[in-house]
Amino acid sequence: MQHYVIYKRVSTADQGRSGLGLAAQGRDISLYLETYSPEPFEVIGEYLDIQSGKDADRPELLKALDHAKRDKATLLVAKLDRLSRKVSFIAHLMDDPKLDLRVASMPYADKFQLHIYAALAEQERDFISQRTKAALRQAKERGVKLGGLRDATMKRNKVIQLQADKRAEKLENVVVPMRQQGATLRDIALALTSAGIKTARGGQWQASQVKRVLERLEKQ
């Protein structure tokens, strides 16, 4: 029988009390168990932390890890960022031969793929935090005070293009190898979405958007 230890995490006490985020995690975990898990299976433990994903010292996570390894169960989380937002922490878990880990939203991902997704997600978060300041700084360096609506529009468009170029560069080491290995645009879009990487507008990836990223990289 397949045994599971489930771990969930929300970032704030308000989320913990209201159930915000927990319902979605529970839904994804249930979907994995009902659709992808070998049968029969049994959930032998559930743990919840109300704490930032940046903190590695989370008491319930430590209990969940110990429980899973002690009983030779699979640690199951809804999304990779519920486990941690630090790629170094994810890598440490991947190197543990006693730990079997599954991510509900990426049911077929192996440890190597999860490591790549963790690295991408961390990179994306850093990029998002820096891109606005960088774009404004570069726009300022390229010109003087904007003189009119047309100038402002042109300048804004340049900033948008700069952001798009930088975003494409951040994804190059993933989308290009996947494409070269025969992955479809849809496959790549699903992989980016599963990794928790948002589009420029904060949505999920579509094949057409992956195509534009690849075309942008070809022009650079």
PDB file of C-alpha atoms in Angstrom, residues 11-12 20 24 32 44 47 58-60 63 65 71 81 94 96 106 109 112 121 125 132 153 174 191 194 198 205:
ATOM      1  CA  SER A  11       1.950  32.462   4.856  1.00  0.00           C
ATOM      2  CA  THR A  12      -0.132  34.326   7.426  1.00  0.00           C
ATOM      3  CA  LEU A  20      -7.565  31.048   2.234  1.00  0.00           C
ATOM      4  CA  ALA A  24      -6.875  25.115  -3.127  1.00  0.00           C
ATOM      5  CA  TYR A  32      -3.518  13.851  -7.247  1.00  0.00           C
ATOM      6  CA  ILE A  44      -0.944   8.500   7.484  1.00  0.00           C
ATOM      7  CA  TYR A  47       0.857  18.790   8.816  1.00  0.00           C
ATOM      8  CA  ARG A  58       9.256  25.343  10.220  1.00  0.00           C
ATOM      9  CA  PRO A  59       8.249  22.965  13.017  1.00  0.00           C
ATOM     10  CA  GLU A  60       5.429  21.188  11.186  1.00  0.00           C
ATOM     11  CA  LYS A  63       7.710  16.799  11.683  1.00  0.00           C
ATOM     12  CA  LEU A  65       9.784  15.163   6.880  1.00  0.00           C
ATOM     13  CA  ASP A  71       7.520   5.345   7.923  1.00  0.00           C
ATOM     14  CA  ASP A  81       6.474  26.668  -3.286  1.00  0.00           C
ATOM     15  CA  MET A  94      16.350  16.202  -3.338  1.00  0.00           C
ATOM     16  CA  ASP A  96      18.119  12.956   0.715  1.00  0.00           C
ATOM     17  CA  MET A 106       3.333  18.237 -11.210  1.00  0.00           C
ATOM     18  CA  ALA A 109       7.883  15.378 -12.293  1.00  0.00           C
ATOM     19  CA  PHE A 112      15.643  16.444 -11.356  1.00  0.00           C
ATOM     20  CA  ALA A 121      10.739  29.896  -9.574  1.00  0.00           C
ATOM     21  CA  ARG A 125      10.727  35.944  -8.035  1.00  0.00           C
ATOM     22  CA  THR A 132      10.486  47.621 -12.377  1.00  0.00           C
ATOM     23  CA  THR A 153       4.250  56.486 -24.960  1.00  0.00           C
ATOM     24  CA  VAL A 174      14.619  26.094 -19.906  1.00  0.00           C
ATOM     25  CA  ALA A 191       5.810  23.175 -17.389  1.00  0.00           C
ATOM     26  CA  SER A 194       3.362  24.067 -13.024  1.00  0.00           C
ATOM     27  CA  LYS A 198       3.594  33.638 -14.043  1.00  0.00           C
ATOM     28  CA  TRP A 205       1.219  30.334 -19.825  1.00  0.00           C
TER      29      TRP A 205
END
